[in-house]
Each structure stands twice: as structure tokens, then as C-alpha cells.
Amino acid sequence: MTPTKPPNPFRVGFLVLPHASLLTVASTLDPLRSANRHLGYEAFQWLVISPGAESVALTCGLDLPGGPDLTAVRGFDMLIVIAGFRVAEVTTAPLLRDIRKAAASVPVIGAIDTGTWILAKAGLLKGARVTVHWEDIEALALEYPDLDVLPDRYVTGERVITAGGAGPAFDMMVDLIRNRFGAQLAHEVASSFITSTIDHATPQRRSQYGGIAVHDKVAAAIRLMEATIATPLATAALAKRVQLSVRRLETLFQSSLGYSPGAFYSELRLQAARRILATGSAPMTDIAIRTGFSSASVLSRAFTRRFGESALAFRRKNGKYAGNGLLRPATARAAPPDQPAASQGPNPAGRKRTIASAPRGSTS
């Protein structure tokens, strides 16, 4: 019997921009490599693109080899943009022009993490259903009201696919493998990484309060809070929705999180305002409306009380530190015996995050 000829390789161009995350890049590429390994042939081929440079600097301080310009993806099956921090800095007019030209030559375009911002800036997402890293959801929806911005882990359509970060990117690529080669290969790929995939429509932040250290009713109340940031509910209304008395809800919040429901709700809204401030230039009045404050002045006062600086000062500073503590041989100090080498300290190259809950500019 003549052996079945393998199908033509599915070719993907990955545009990786400076200040992207190594974990996000690996989560996007490695499922395809694993699929090839299990199949025994190159079912998937990929090209890493870093226009104008032979490599791209990632947030951890390592460089990813790249090279060709975007014309190299003409005739490919898919183009995916992977971005991370400092999107405004890396998104130049020539880059947007080249992305538009490249996108016209491929049937599917995609974005991981803050890559969604870049496709939106290029005018390639008109009216699309998309997602972005959860820290950027409010800001993207505010900046591009024509988009249907969802909190899902990943969103797929015929023309556009988007994922919120490293974990969702892995799931989305496994889904791509499943659609082309079936559930068995998808299972083998996920098993190779000793993991399992999560449904695409699962909210990105589900695991934050997924019942691990909080009561189920508290988790349900938090989901309601996150869904109503712009139109906050009274504590009594929250309690009714989760079928508890106000007193019982307050007791559960205090014992699980150390907050009252009202204080926790306020914290969620202020963190949402903080993310928008760091990732865009929206007026304070718009941010106040988006985060459920009655006016810009009310938001400003609450922001200063909570964070110890004005919203304007925070926006100016913009918190670009991404946590890069890589030691480089030329600059690392010699460590005393039996002690680790000292870190070089904060490297300003990175995303717009200052603390774990602060914004990005925009996983992960």
C-alpha cells in the first residue's frame, strides 16, 4: 500500500515584539513543535519575525533570534502578533503599515497578550470579537468601542484569533491542533507538557478566586463585582444575587479575604482605573464612568487615598519595570563564597506594571 502523503505544512508567522514574555512565546510555539514530534513530520512550520533586528529582547532579559521582515509571511496560513509591555513605544507607523500589508496576504490573523492592541491600532479588528490580557480589557474596550472585548481566555473566529496571555495561548494553539488533526493529537500534546487545556470561554481571572481559599459564594459575588465594575451593585443586591443575607456575605468576605464586600468592590474598581491610566490616554471623566465613580474628582480623591499619589502622577510615571533581574557576565559582581551573585536590580525595560495587580501597557 502506498503511504498517505502528509498534508502541506500549516505555516505560521510569529511577529514577536520587544518586551514580550518568554513564557508567552514558548506557550505559542512549543505546542506546534510537540504536534510535529507526535506526528513524525512537519505538520506545522513557523517563522519568528523581528523587523529591523536579528533578535528581539524579551522581558526576562534574554534575546529571541528573529530576523526577516514581514514580507516573508506572504502566502502563509496565519500571522500572530505577540506583544507584552510598552506597546505604545514599540508600535511605530512603519510597523503598522507592514502589518497591514502582511495581514492582507494571510487568511487568519492573531494576537497574544497585548498584540490585540497592535492589530486594533492597525485597523484590522473592525467590529471583531476579541480578548486581550485581563489587565488591559477595560482600556482596550474604552479606546475601541466598536470591538466586542471579552474576558475569555481566548477567542477564535474565521479571520481573527486572540488570546489573553501565556496559558490561554497554549490552549488556543492546542485547539488549533485539535481542529486540524483531532482530539487524540491535542490530548497527546497537552499531556507532553503535563497539563490540560481550559475551555476558551472561561474568564481569564477565574483561578484568582476559584474556590481555592474562598467560599463558593464569595467567588460568585466577586464574579458579579467584576462583571459590574461600571455599574456597582449595593451589598444588599449582591447578597440577594448569591442567595445570602447581607450579614452572612460580610462575614464570609471578612474571613476569606480580610475585606468587607464594599471595600473589596472599591478595590476592584480602583485597580481597573489604575490599569486604564497606565495603558492609554483616556480622560479622567471617561475612566470614572468606566469604573463606576460618579465623577472624575471622586475618582481622583479615591485614587490618591488608595495609592498615595495622584492619578496624574501615576500616569506620568507609568511604572515601566517588568521584573527583569537577569545577570549578565560582563556586569555581574563576583559573589562571596557560598553566596549567590547579586542581582543587577531593576531593569527599566519592560511592561507598564508596578505591582502584581497594577497595569501593563500591557502576561504574563
Short mmCIF file of N, CA and C in Angstrom, two decimals, residues 83-216:
data_model
loop_
_atom_site.label_atom_id
_atom_site.label_comp_id
_atom_site.label_asym_id
_atom_site.label_seq_id
_atom_site.Cartn_x
_atom_site.Cartn_y
_atom_site.Cartn_z
N ALA A 83 2.96 40.45 21.79
CA ALA A 83 3.49 41.66 22.40
C ALA A 83 3.31 41.56 23.91
N GLY A 84 3.92 42.51 24.63
CA GLY A 84 3.82 42.49 26.08
C GLY A 84 3.72 43.89 26.62
N PHE A 85 4.79 44.35 27.22
CA PHE A 85 4.82 45.69 27.81
C PHE A 85 5.20 46.75 26.76
N ARG A 86 4.96 48.01 27.15
CA ARG A 86 5.41 49.18 26.38
C ARG A 86 4.94 49.15 24.93
N VAL A 87 3.66 48.85 24.77
CA VAL A 87 3.10 48.72 23.43
C VAL A 87 3.21 50.04 22.65
N ALA A 88 2.91 51.15 23.31
CA ALA A 88 2.96 52.43 22.61
C ALA A 88 4.35 52.73 22.06
N GLU A 89 5.35 52.28 22.79
CA GLU A 89 6.74 52.53 22.40
C GLU A 89 7.15 51.72 21.17
N VAL A 90 6.69 50.47 21.09
CA VAL A 90 7.13 49.59 20.00
C VAL A 90 6.23 49.68 18.78
N THR A 91 5.06 50.31 18.93
CA THR A 91 4.12 50.38 17.81
C THR A 91 4.38 51.62 16.98
N THR A 92 5.20 51.49 15.97
CA THR A 92 5.56 52.62 15.11
C THR A 92 4.67 52.62 13.86
N ALA A 93 4.61 53.76 13.22
CA ALA A 93 3.83 53.87 11.98
C ALA A 93 4.32 52.90 10.90
N PRO A 94 5.65 52.77 10.68
CA PRO A 94 6.11 51.78 9.69
C PRO A 94 5.72 50.35 10.06
N LEU A 95 5.76 50.02 11.35
CA LEU A 95 5.37 48.67 11.76
C LEU A 95 3.90 48.42 11.44
N LEU A 96 3.03 49.36 11.76
CA LEU A 96 1.61 49.20 11.48
C LEU A 96 1.36 49.06 9.98
N ARG A 97 2.08 49.84 9.19
CA ARG A 97 1.95 49.75 7.74
C ARG A 97 2.33 48.36 7.24
N ASP A 98 3.44 47.82 7.77
CA ASP A 98 3.90 46.50 7.34
C ASP A 98 2.96 45.40 7.81
N ILE A 99 2.39 45.56 9.00
CA ILE A 99 1.43 44.56 9.49
C ILE A 99 0.19 44.55 8.61
N ARG A 100 -0.29 45.72 8.22
CA ARG A 100 -1.48 45.77 7.34
C ARG A 100 -1.20 45.06 6.02
N LYS A 101 -0.01 45.32 5.44
CA LYS A 101 0.34 44.67 4.17
C LYS A 101 0.43 43.15 4.34
N ALA A 102 1.09 42.71 5.42
CA ALA A 102 1.25 41.27 5.65
C ALA A 102 -0.10 40.61 5.92
N ALA A 103 -0.95 41.28 6.68
CA ALA A 103 -2.25 40.71 7.03
C ALA A 103 -3.12 40.48 5.80
N ALA A 104 -2.94 41.32 4.79
CA ALA A 104 -3.73 41.18 3.57
C ALA A 104 -3.37 39.92 2.79
N SER A 105 -2.22 39.31 3.11
CA SER A 105 -1.75 38.16 2.35
C SER A 105 -1.97 36.83 3.08
N VAL A 106 -2.57 36.86 4.28
CA VAL A 106 -2.80 35.63 5.03
C VAL A 106 -4.28 35.53 5.40
N PRO A 107 -4.83 34.31 5.45
CA PRO A 107 -6.26 34.17 5.74
C PRO A 107 -6.64 34.40 7.20
N VAL A 108 -5.70 34.18 8.12
CA VAL A 108 -6.01 34.31 9.55
C VAL A 108 -4.95 35.19 10.22
N ILE A 109 -5.41 36.14 11.03
CA ILE A 109 -4.50 36.94 11.84
C ILE A 109 -4.82 36.71 13.31
N GLY A 110 -3.79 36.78 14.13
CA GLY A 110 -3.99 36.52 15.55
C GLY A 110 -3.14 37.43 16.41
N ALA A 111 -3.45 37.43 17.70
CA ALA A 111 -2.70 38.25 18.64
C ALA A 111 -2.69 37.57 19.99
N ILE A 112 -1.55 37.66 20.68
CA ILE A 112 -1.41 37.11 22.02
C ILE A 112 -1.06 38.26 22.96
N ASP A 113 -1.66 38.22 24.16
CA ASP A 113 -1.37 39.22 25.19
C ASP A 113 -1.76 40.60 24.66
N THR A 114 -0.85 41.56 24.64
CA THR A 114 -1.21 42.90 24.17
C THR A 114 -1.06 43.06 22.66
N GLY A 115 -0.81 41.98 21.96
CA GLY A 115 -0.79 42.03 20.50
C GLY A 115 -2.13 42.50 19.94
N THR A 116 -3.20 42.29 20.70
CA THR A 116 -4.52 42.74 20.26
C THR A 116 -4.55 44.26 20.08
N TRP A 117 -3.87 44.99 20.98
CA TRP A 117 -3.77 46.44 20.82
C TRP A 117 -3.19 46.80 19.45
N ILE A 118 -2.16 46.07 19.06
CA ILE A 118 -1.44 46.42 17.83
C ILE A 118 -2.31 46.16 16.60
N LEU A 119 -3.03 45.04 16.59
CA LEU A 119 -3.94 44.79 15.47
C LEU A 119 -5.05 45.83 15.43
N ALA A 120 -5.51 46.25 16.61
CA ALA A 120 -6.54 47.29 16.66
C ALA A 120 -6.00 48.61 16.12
N LYS A 121 -4.77 48.97 16.53
CA LYS A 121 -4.16 50.21 16.04
C LYS A 121 -3.94 50.16 14.53
N ALA A 122 -3.72 48.95 14.00
CA ALA A 122 -3.52 48.80 12.56
C ALA A 122 -4.84 48.81 11.79
N GLY A 123 -5.97 48.88 12.51
CA GLY A 123 -7.28 48.92 11.85
C GLY A 123 -7.74 47.59 11.31
N LEU A 124 -7.24 46.49 11.91
CA LEU A 124 -7.53 45.16 11.38
C LEU A 124 -8.61 44.40 12.15
N LEU A 125 -9.22 45.05 13.15
CA LEU A 125 -10.17 44.33 14.01
C LEU A 125 -11.57 44.93 13.98
N LYS A 126 -11.92 45.67 12.99
CA LYS A 126 -13.19 46.38 12.95
C LYS A 126 -14.37 45.48 13.35
N GLY A 127 -15.00 45.78 14.49
CA GLY A 127 -16.18 45.05 14.93
C GLY A 127 -15.95 43.63 15.37
N ALA A 128 -14.70 43.21 15.53
CA ALA A 128 -14.40 41.81 15.85
C ALA A 128 -14.65 41.48 17.32
N ARG A 129 -14.88 40.21 17.60
CA ARG A 129 -14.90 39.69 18.96
C ARG A 129 -13.47 39.32 19.32
N VAL A 130 -12.93 39.91 20.38
CA VAL A 130 -11.53 39.69 20.71
C VAL A 130 -11.36 39.62 22.22
N THR A 131 -10.16 39.21 22.63
CA THR A 131 -9.76 39.35 24.01
C THR A 131 -8.34 39.91 24.04
N VAL A 132 -7.90 40.26 25.24
CA VAL A 132 -6.58 40.81 25.48
C VAL A 132 -6.24 40.42 26.91
N HIS A 133 -5.01 40.61 27.35
CA HIS A 133 -4.70 40.29 28.73
C HIS A 133 -5.67 41.01 29.66
N TRP A 134 -6.08 40.32 30.73
CA TRP A 134 -7.15 40.87 31.58
C TRP A 134 -6.83 42.25 32.14
N GLU A 135 -5.54 42.58 32.29
CA GLU A 135 -5.19 43.90 32.81
C GLU A 135 -5.50 45.02 31.82
N ASP A 136 -5.75 44.66 30.56
CA ASP A 136 -5.98 45.66 29.52
C ASP A 136 -7.40 45.67 28.99
N ILE A 137 -8.26 44.82 29.51
CA ILE A 137 -9.60 44.68 28.96
C ILE A 137 -10.36 46.00 28.99
N GLU A 138 -10.36 46.66 30.15
CA GLU A 138 -11.13 47.91 30.26
C GLU A 138 -10.58 48.98 29.31
N ALA A 139 -9.25 49.11 29.28
CA ALA A 139 -8.65 50.16 28.46
C ALA A 139 -8.89 49.92 26.97
N LEU A 140 -8.78 48.67 26.52
CA LEU A 140 -9.00 48.38 25.11
C LEU A 140 -10.45 48.66 24.72
N ALA A 141 -11.39 48.25 25.58
CA ALA A 141 -12.80 48.49 25.29
C ALA A 141 -13.12 49.98 25.24
N LEU A 142 -12.45 50.75 26.09
CA LEU A 142 -12.67 52.19 26.12
C LEU A 142 -12.08 52.86 24.88
N GLU A 143 -10.91 52.41 24.48
CA GLU A 143 -10.22 53.01 23.33
C GLU A 143 -10.88 52.62 22.00
N TYR A 144 -11.43 51.40 21.92
CA TYR A 144 -12.02 50.90 20.67
C TYR A 144 -13.44 50.39 20.95
N PRO A 145 -14.40 51.30 21.08
CA PRO A 145 -15.76 50.90 21.45
C PRO A 145 -16.46 50.03 20.41
N ASP A 146 -15.94 50.00 19.17
CA ASP A 146 -16.56 49.15 18.15
C ASP A 146 -16.21 47.68 18.34
N LEU A 147 -15.17 47.38 19.14
CA LEU A 147 -14.78 45.99 19.36
C LEU A 147 -15.64 45.34 20.43
N ASP A 148 -15.87 44.05 20.30
CA ASP A 148 -16.54 43.26 21.33
C ASP A 148 -15.44 42.61 22.16
N VAL A 149 -15.01 43.30 23.22
CA VAL A 149 -13.87 42.84 24.02
C VAL A 149 -14.38 41.92 25.13
N LEU A 150 -13.97 40.67 25.09
CA LEU A 150 -14.46 39.66 26.03
C LEU A 150 -13.39 39.32 27.07
N PRO A 151 -13.81 38.87 28.26
CA PRO A 151 -12.83 38.49 29.29
C PRO A 151 -12.36 37.04 29.15
N ASP A 152 -12.72 36.39 28.04
CA ASP A 152 -12.42 34.97 27.84
C ASP A 152 -10.92 34.72 27.75
N ARG A 153 -10.53 33.47 27.99
CA ARG A 153 -9.12 33.10 27.86
C ARG A 153 -8.64 33.29 26.43
N TYR A 154 -9.41 32.83 25.48
CA TYR A 154 -9.09 33.09 24.08
C TYR A 154 -10.39 33.12 23.28
N VAL A 155 -10.33 33.81 22.14
CA VAL A 155 -11.50 33.98 21.28
C VAL A 155 -11.07 33.67 19.86
N THR A 156 -11.81 32.81 19.19
CA THR A 156 -11.46 32.44 17.81
C THR A 156 -12.62 32.75 16.87
N GLY A 157 -12.27 33.20 15.69
CA GLY A 157 -13.23 33.43 14.62
C GLY A 157 -12.62 32.97 13.31
N GLU A 158 -13.33 33.14 12.23
CA GLU A 158 -12.81 32.69 10.94
C GLU A 158 -11.58 33.48 10.52
N ARG A 159 -11.56 34.77 10.84
CA ARG A 159 -10.48 35.64 10.39
C ARG A 159 -9.52 36.03 11.52
N VAL A 160 -10.04 36.18 12.75
CA VAL A 160 -9.26 36.72 13.86
C VAL A 160 -9.27 35.76 15.05
N ILE A 161 -8.08 35.50 15.62
CA ILE A 161 -7.98 34.73 16.86
C ILE A 161 -7.13 35.53 17.84
N THR A 162 -7.53 35.54 19.10
CA THR A 162 -6.78 36.29 20.11
C THR A 162 -6.76 35.51 21.42
N ALA A 163 -5.68 35.67 22.18
CA ALA A 163 -5.55 35.01 23.48
C ALA A 163 -4.99 36.01 24.49
N GLY A 164 -5.37 35.81 25.77
CA GLY A 164 -5.04 36.79 26.80
C GLY A 164 -3.63 36.73 27.34
N GLY A 165 -2.90 35.63 27.13
CA GLY A 165 -1.56 35.53 27.69
C GLY A 165 -1.01 34.14 27.47
N ALA A 166 -0.03 33.75 28.28
CA ALA A 166 0.70 32.50 28.05
C ALA A 166 -0.19 31.26 28.14
N GLY A 167 -0.90 31.11 29.27
CA GLY A 167 -1.77 29.94 29.43
C GLY A 167 -2.84 29.86 28.36
N PRO A 168 -3.59 30.93 28.13
CA PRO A 168 -4.59 30.91 27.06
C PRO A 168 -3.99 30.68 25.68
N ALA A 169 -2.78 31.18 25.44
CA ALA A 169 -2.13 30.96 24.14
C ALA A 169 -1.89 29.47 23.93
N PHE A 170 -1.41 28.79 24.98
CA PHE A 170 -1.20 27.34 24.89
C PHE A 170 -2.51 26.65 24.53
N ASP A 171 -3.58 27.01 25.24
CA ASP A 171 -4.88 26.39 24.99
C ASP A 171 -5.36 26.66 23.56
N MET A 172 -5.14 27.88 23.07
CA MET A 172 -5.59 28.23 21.73
C MET A 172 -4.82 27.44 20.67
N MET A 173 -3.52 27.26 20.88
CA MET A 173 -2.74 26.51 19.90
C MET A 173 -3.11 25.03 19.93
N VAL A 174 -3.39 24.50 21.11
CA VAL A 174 -3.86 23.10 21.19
C VAL A 174 -5.20 22.96 20.48
N ASP A 175 -6.05 23.99 20.61
CA ASP A 175 -7.33 23.99 19.90
C ASP A 175 -7.11 23.99 18.39
N LEU A 176 -6.13 24.75 17.93
CA LEU A 176 -5.79 24.75 16.50
C LEU A 176 -5.37 23.35 16.06
N ILE A 177 -4.55 22.69 16.87
CA ILE A 177 -4.11 21.33 16.57
C ILE A 177 -5.31 20.38 16.54
N ARG A 178 -6.21 20.54 17.51
CA ARG A 178 -7.41 19.69 17.57
C ARG A 178 -8.26 19.86 16.31
N ASN A 179 -8.43 21.07 15.87
CA ASN A 179 -9.26 21.32 14.69
C ASN A 179 -8.66 20.74 13.42
N ARG A 180 -7.34 20.65 13.36
CA ARG A 180 -6.69 20.13 12.15
C ARG A 180 -6.44 18.63 12.20
N PHE A 181 -6.19 18.10 13.41
CA PHE A 181 -5.76 16.71 13.49
C PHE A 181 -6.56 15.86 14.49
N GLY A 182 -7.53 16.45 15.15
CA GLY A 182 -8.38 15.66 16.03
C GLY A 182 -7.99 15.72 17.50
N ALA A 183 -8.92 15.24 18.32
CA ALA A 183 -8.78 15.34 19.77
C ALA A 183 -7.63 14.50 20.32
N GLN A 184 -7.34 13.36 19.68
CA GLN A 184 -6.29 12.48 20.20
C GLN A 184 -4.93 13.17 20.19
N LEU A 185 -4.58 13.80 19.07
CA LEU A 185 -3.30 14.51 18.99
C LEU A 185 -3.27 15.69 19.96
N ALA A 186 -4.39 16.39 20.06
CA ALA A 186 -4.45 17.52 21.00
C ALA A 186 -4.19 17.03 22.43
N HIS A 187 -4.76 15.87 22.76
CA HIS A 187 -4.55 15.29 24.10
C HIS A 187 -3.08 14.93 24.30
N GLU A 188 -2.46 14.36 23.28
CA GLU A 188 -1.05 13.97 23.38
C GLU A 188 -0.16 15.21 23.58
N VAL A 189 -0.46 16.27 22.87
CA VAL A 189 0.33 17.49 23.01
C VAL A 189 0.19 18.06 24.42
N ALA A 190 -1.04 18.17 24.91
CA ALA A 190 -1.24 18.69 26.26
C ALA A 190 -0.56 17.81 27.30
N SER A 191 -0.65 16.49 27.11
CA SER A 191 -0.02 15.56 28.05
C SER A 191 1.49 15.68 28.05
N SER A 192 2.07 16.01 26.90
CA SER A 192 3.52 16.17 26.82
C SER A 192 4.02 17.25 27.78
N PHE A 193 3.17 18.24 28.03
CA PHE A 193 3.54 19.34 28.93
C PHE A 193 2.94 19.16 30.32
N ILE A 194 2.42 17.95 30.56
CA ILE A 194 1.84 17.58 31.87
C ILE A 194 0.81 18.63 32.29
N THR A 195 -0.10 18.91 31.36
CA THR A 195 -1.14 19.89 31.65
C THR A 195 -2.41 19.49 30.91
N SER A 196 -3.46 20.22 31.14
CA SER A 196 -4.71 20.03 30.40
C SER A 196 -5.21 21.41 30.01
N THR A 197 -6.00 21.46 28.96
CA THR A 197 -6.48 22.75 28.49
C THR A 197 -7.75 23.15 29.23
N ILE A 198 -8.04 24.44 29.18
CA ILE A 198 -9.23 25.01 29.83
C ILE A 198 -10.10 25.61 28.74
N ASP A 199 -11.41 25.50 28.88
CA ASP A 199 -12.34 25.98 27.87
C ASP A 199 -12.09 27.45 27.53
N HIS A 200 -12.24 27.76 26.25
CA HIS A 200 -11.90 29.11 25.77
C HIS A 200 -12.71 30.21 26.44
N ALA A 201 -13.96 29.93 26.79
CA ALA A 201 -14.84 30.97 27.33
C ALA A 201 -14.66 31.18 28.83
N THR A 202 -13.78 30.40 29.46
CA THR A 202 -13.52 30.60 30.89
C THR A 202 -12.89 31.96 31.11
N PRO A 203 -13.41 32.75 32.06
CA PRO A 203 -12.78 34.06 32.31
C PRO A 203 -11.31 33.90 32.68
N GLN A 204 -10.47 34.83 32.20
CA GLN A 204 -9.03 34.74 32.44
C GLN A 204 -8.70 34.72 33.93
N ARG A 205 -9.46 35.45 34.74
CA ARG A 205 -9.12 35.58 36.15
C ARG A 205 -9.83 34.55 37.03
N ARG A 206 -10.43 33.53 36.43
CA ARG A 206 -11.19 32.54 37.19
C ARG A 206 -10.39 31.95 38.34
N SER A 207 -9.12 31.62 38.09
CA SER A 207 -8.31 30.94 39.10
C SER A 207 -7.96 31.84 40.27
N GLN A 208 -8.12 33.16 40.11
CA GLN A 208 -7.78 34.06 41.20
C GLN A 208 -8.63 33.76 42.44
N TYR A 209 -9.92 33.47 42.22
CA TYR A 209 -10.82 33.22 43.34
C TYR A 209 -11.70 32.01 43.00
N GLY A 210 -11.07 30.98 42.51
CA GLY A 210 -11.81 29.82 42.03
C GLY A 210 -12.13 28.82 43.12
N GLY A 211 -12.35 29.25 44.35
CA GLY A 211 -12.73 28.35 45.41
C GLY A 211 -11.55 27.74 46.13
N ILE A 212 -10.30 28.12 45.78
CA ILE A 212 -9.13 27.53 46.42
C ILE A 212 -9.04 27.96 47.87
N ALA A 213 -9.20 29.24 48.12
CA ALA A 213 -9.11 29.72 49.50
C ALA A 213 -10.31 30.57 49.87
N VAL A 214 -11.33 30.53 49.04
CA VAL A 214 -12.51 31.33 49.30
C VAL A 214 -13.77 30.48 49.16
N HIS A 215 -14.76 30.86 49.89
CA HIS A 215 -16.05 30.19 49.85
C HIS A 215 -16.66 30.36 48.45
N ASP A 216 -17.41 29.35 47.99
CA ASP A 216 -18.04 29.42 46.67
C ASP A 216 -18.91 30.66 46.50
#
